[in-house]
Tab-separated table of C-alpha atoms in Angstrom:
chain	number	residue	atom	x	y	z
A	1	UNK	CA	-0.356	0.162	0.019
A	2	UNK	CA	1.275	3.521	-0.710
A	3	UNK	CA	1.532	5.497	1.729
A	4	UNK	CA	1.997	9.499	1.898
A	5	UNK	CA	3.764	10.928	4.992
A	6	UNK	CA	1.981	13.029	7.049
A	7	UNK	CA	4.659	15.405	8.671
A	8	UNK	CA	6.353	16.244	5.564
A	9	UNK	CA	3.466	16.883	3.393
A	10	UNK	CA	1.889	19.193	6.134
A	11	UNK	CA	5.190	20.952	5.690
A	12	UNK	CA	5.355	21.251	2.325
A	13	UNK	CA	1.669	21.886	1.819
A	14	UNK	CA	1.899	25.015	4.288
A	15	UNK	CA	5.137	26.114	2.029
A	16	UNK	CA	3.257	26.038	-1.119
A	17	UNK	CA	0.182	27.778	0.572
A	18	UNK	CA	2.506	30.369	1.722
A	19	UNK	CA	4.223	30.836	-1.672
A	20	UNK	CA	0.761	30.975	-3.363
A	21	UNK	CA	-0.490	33.496	-0.488
A	22	UNK	CA	2.307	35.695	-1.570
A	23	UNK	CA	1.764	35.587	-5.555
A	24	UNK	CA	-1.967	36.524	-4.931
A	25	UNK	CA	-0.960	39.386	-2.360
A	26	UNK	CA	1.264	40.477	-4.875
A	27	UNK	CA	-1.307	40.334	-7.705
A	28	UNK	CA	-4.350	41.229	-5.966
A	29	UNK	CA	-3.144	43.948	-3.584
A	30	UNK	CA	0.416	45.494	-4.492
A	31	UNK	CA	-0.128	45.368	-8.536
A	32	UNK	CA	-3.323	47.280	-8.080
A	33	UNK	CA	-1.789	49.996	-5.930
A	34	UNK	CA	1.316	50.222	-7.850
A	35	UNK	CA	-0.784	51.162	-10.985
A	36	UNK	CA	-2.826	53.746	-9.233
A	37	UNK	CA	0.583	55.023	-7.827
A	38	UNK	CA	1.824	55.336	-11.513
A	39	UNK	CA	-1.503	56.914	-12.718
A	40	UNK	CA	-1.071	59.748	-10.138
A	41	UNK	CA	2.971	59.902	-11.108
A	42	UNK	CA	1.885	60.331	-14.740
A	43	UNK	CA	-0.525	63.582	-14.144
A	44	UNK	CA	1.907	64.933	-11.720
A	45	UNK	CA	3.643	67.043	-14.188
A	46	UNK	CA	0.562	68.823	-15.252
A	47	UNK	CA	-0.990	69.619	-11.659
A	48	UNK	CA	-0.121	73.290	-10.200
A	49	UNK	CA	3.423	74.322	-9.085
A	50	UNK	CA	4.180	73.896	-5.378
A	51	UNK	CA	6.751	74.850	-3.148
A	52	UNK	CA	9.946	72.017	-3.169
A	53	UNK	CA	8.548	69.732	-0.291
A	54	UNK	CA	10.352	69.853	3.110
A	55	UNK	CA	10.293	66.158	3.644
A	56	UNK	CA	10.200	63.496	0.971
A	57	UNK	CA	7.144	62.269	-0.234
A	58	UNK	CA	6.577	59.752	-3.038
A	59	UNK	CA	3.214	61.217	-4.005
A	60	UNK	CA	5.039	64.261	-5.079
A	61	UNK	CA	7.416	63.002	-7.577
A	62	UNK	CA	7.429	64.393	-10.732
A	63	UNK	CA	5.403	67.206	-9.472
A	64	UNK	CA	6.615	70.542	-10.743
A	65	UNK	CA	8.123	72.945	-7.909
A	66	UNK	CA	9.784	76.083	-7.227
A	67	UNK	CA	12.361	76.935	-4.278
A	68	UNK	CA	14.657	79.717	-3.666
A	69	UNK	CA	18.570	78.035	-3.297
A	70	UNK	CA	20.620	80.015	-0.758
A	71	UNK	CA	24.088	80.222	-0.448
A	72	UNK	CA	26.602	78.243	1.021
A	73	UNK	CA	26.282	76.210	-2.030
A	74	UNK	CA	28.434	72.933	-2.681
A	75	UNK	CA	28.347	70.946	-5.946
A	76	UNK	CA	29.152	67.032	-6.672
A	77	UNK	CA	28.799	64.501	-9.173
A	78	UNK	CA	26.691	61.625	-9.624
A	79	UNK	CA	26.261	59.136	-12.197
A	80	UNK	CA	23.622	59.919	-15.070
A	81	UNK	CA	23.975	56.784	-17.180
A	82	UNK	CA	23.976	57.438	-21.177
A	83	UNK	CA	23.693	61.295	-19.876
A	84	UNK	CA	27.171	61.014	-18.286
A	85	UNK	CA	26.930	62.535	-14.991
A	86	UNK	CA	24.648	65.017	-13.379
A	87	UNK	CA	25.747	67.741	-11.146
A	88	UNK	CA	24.216	68.396	-8.169
A	89	UNK	CA	24.049	71.529	-5.933
A	90	UNK	CA	23.352	71.281	-2.047
A	91	UNK	CA	22.157	74.475	-0.706
A	92	UNK	CA	20.350	76.532	1.983
A	93	UNK	CA	16.948	76.983	2.484
A	94	UNK	CA	15.166	78.167	5.763
A	95	UNK	CA	14.479	74.615	6.740
A	96	UNK	CA	17.785	73.393	6.335
A	97	UNK	CA	19.028	72.245	3.057
A	98	UNK	CA	17.861	70.808	-0.368
A	99	UNK	CA	19.295	69.441	-3.624
A	100	UNK	CA	19.148	70.635	-7.098
A	101	UNK	CA	20.408	69.289	-9.966
A	102	UNK	CA	21.790	71.961	-12.163
A	103	UNK	CA	22.462	69.660	-15.477
A	104	UNK	CA	24.266	67.157	-17.132
A	105	UNK	CA	27.644	66.985	-18.764
A	106	UNK	CA	29.704	64.063	-20.633
A	107	UNK	CA	32.910	65.566	-19.214
A	108	UNK	CA	34.074	63.833	-15.709
A	109	UNK	CA	36.026	67.007	-14.908
A	110	UNK	CA	33.321	69.479	-15.772
A	111	UNK	CA	33.156	72.283	-12.781
A	112	UNK	CA	30.518	75.147	-12.537
A	113	UNK	CA	30.116	77.976	-10.189
A	114	UNK	CA	26.661	78.626	-8.840
A	115	UNK	CA	26.220	81.045	-6.324
A	116	UNK	CA	22.008	79.711	-5.932
A	117	UNK	CA	19.204	81.519	-7.198
A	118	UNK	CA	15.267	80.864	-7.454
A	119	UNK	CA	14.978	77.478	-9.489
A	120	UNK	CA	11.904	75.845	-11.073
A	121	UNK	CA	11.904	72.401	-12.069
A	122	UNK	CA	10.573	69.113	-11.229
A	123	UNK	CA	10.551	66.836	-8.116
A	124	UNK	CA	13.003	63.753	-8.703
A	125	UNK	CA	14.625	61.077	-6.570
A	126	UNK	CA	18.284	62.586	-5.453
A	127	UNK	CA	20.865	59.429	-5.489
A	128	UNK	CA	20.613	57.023	-3.147
A	129	UNK	CA	23.873	55.638	-1.480
A	130	UNK	CA	22.621	52.790	0.201
A	131	UNK	CA	22.884	49.094	-0.890
A	132	UNK	CA	20.161	46.796	-2.062
A	133	UNK	CA	20.611	45.203	1.309
A	134	UNK	CA	20.721	48.311	3.369
A	135	UNK	CA	17.673	49.830	1.518
A	136	UNK	CA	15.822	46.482	2.850
A	137	UNK	CA	16.383	47.370	6.309
A	138	UNK	CA	16.441	51.057	6.115
A	139	UNK	CA	12.691	52.049	5.434
A	140	UNK	CA	13.777	55.861	5.436
A	141	UNK	CA	11.945	57.193	2.184
A	142	UNK	CA	14.522	58.119	-0.465
A	143	UNK	CA	15.617	62.060	-0.365
A	144	UNK	CA	14.156	64.054	-3.299
A	145	UNK	CA	15.713	66.927	-5.513
A	146	UNK	CA	14.609	69.758	-7.489
A	147	UNK	CA	15.486	69.092	-11.120
A	148	UNK	CA	16.225	72.333	-12.878
A	149	UNK	CA	14.444	73.490	-15.977
A	150	UNK	CA	17.227	75.620	-17.078
A	151	UNK	CA	20.800	74.026	-17.030
A	152	UNK	CA	23.584	76.679	-15.634
A	153	UNK	CA	27.336	76.899	-16.343
A	154	UNK	CA	27.042	75.357	-19.653
A	155	UNK	CA	25.623	72.084	-18.681
A	156	UNK	CA	23.775	70.313	-20.567
A	157	UNK	CA	19.648	70.224	-20.377
A	158	UNK	CA	18.294	67.645	-17.643
A	159	UNK	CA	16.035	64.856	-18.880
A	160	UNK	CA	12.247	65.319	-18.464
A	161	UNK	CA	10.307	63.051	-16.138
A	162	UNK	CA	10.140	59.379	-16.871
A	163	UNK	CA	7.745	57.409	-15.706
A	164	UNK	CA	10.044	54.504	-16.637
A	165	UNK	CA	12.228	54.986	-14.133
A	166	UNK	CA	9.505	53.799	-11.404
A	167	UNK	CA	9.600	50.124	-11.342
A	168	UNK	CA	6.603	48.126	-11.308
A	169	UNK	CA	7.336	44.367	-10.940
A	170	UNK	CA	4.846	43.243	-8.937
A	171	UNK	CA	3.379	40.888	-11.668
A	172	UNK	CA	6.592	39.284	-11.975
A	173	UNK	CA	6.840	38.923	-8.425
A	174	UNK	CA	3.686	37.066	-8.537
A	175	UNK	CA	4.547	34.728	-11.101
A	176	UNK	CA	7.524	33.895	-9.614
A	177	UNK	CA	5.707	32.589	-6.373
A	178	UNK	CA	3.321	30.802	-8.348
A	179	UNK	CA	6.496	28.972	-10.049
A	180	UNK	CA	7.828	28.547	-6.768
A	181	UNK	CA	4.838	26.589	-5.435
A	182	UNK	CA	4.281	24.832	-8.274
A	183	UNK	CA	8.216	23.403	-8.569
A	184	UNK	CA	8.083	22.832	-4.977
A	185	UNK	CA	4.761	20.708	-5.082
A	186	UNK	CA	6.194	18.684	-8.315
A	187	UNK	CA	9.281	17.953	-6.565
A	188	UNK	CA	7.702	16.749	-3.735
A	189	UNK	CA	5.471	14.665	-5.270
A	190	UNK	CA	8.003	13.097	-7.198
A	191	UNK	CA	9.992	12.275	-4.369
A	192	UNK	CA	6.753	10.438	-2.432
A	193	UNK	CA	6.258	8.432	-5.802
A	194	UNK	CA	9.975	7.704	-5.943
A	195	UNK	CA	10.032	6.749	-2.125
A	196	UNK	CA	6.848	4.481	-2.480
A	197	UNK	CA	8.047	2.938	-5.596
A	198	UNK	CA	11.322	1.988	-3.606
A	199	UNK	CA	9.053	0.535	-0.572
A	200	UNK	CA	7.178	-1.257	-3.152
A	201	UNK	CA	10.405	-3.021	-5.017
A	202	UNK	CA	11.823	-3.533	-1.618
A	203	UNK	CA	10.448	-7.027	-0.885
A	204	UNK	CA	10.300	-7.705	-4.322
A	205	UNK	CA	14.151	-7.591	-4.476
A	206	UNK	CA	14.419	-10.208	-1.257
C-alpha cells in the first residue's frame, strides 16, 4: 500500500500555501496599488506648481516645484547613465538644506560655479548611496531633489520626467511565487512517488 508521509506533506503543503498567498498578495493587492500610484505620477507634471517639499513624499514625484536655493552652495557629481554625469548642488533653505540637479555633462572633469538662486523644475529622487541590502532594512524614504528646468554654467539640459524610471515588478513577483509553489509541489510529489516505488520494490528484491 502506498503511503503519503503526514508530517513532511503538511510542511510542504504549508510552504506551498504560503507561496501562493504571497503571489496573490502581489497580484491582487500590491499590483493595483502600484498601478494607481503610477497613474498619479503620470498626472503630476500637469498639476499646479508647489513649493519644494520640506520632507520626502513619494506622491509628489515628477510634480512641478519651485524653491529659493541660498548660499552656501556645494556641488558634487553623480552618475547619470547615458547622459554621463549630473551636477547636484546642495544649498541652504530656511528649513535646512536641499538638493538641486543643475544639469548634465559628459565631461568627468566639468566644474561649475553657481551662487544659488530661485529654481524652477520638477521633483525627482536624489541619488541613494544605500546598498540593496541596506535599503531592505532601512525604511527611510529616499531623499528628493529639484531638477532644474534651465541648466547652468554650460551644462546640458536635464532629462524630462520619465515614468519608466519607477519600477513596477509586482506581476513578475506574483508569477515567481506561483512558479516556486508549483516547482515545490512537483518536486515533493516526485520524491513521494520514488519513495513509494522503492518501498514496493523492496520485498520483491529480497
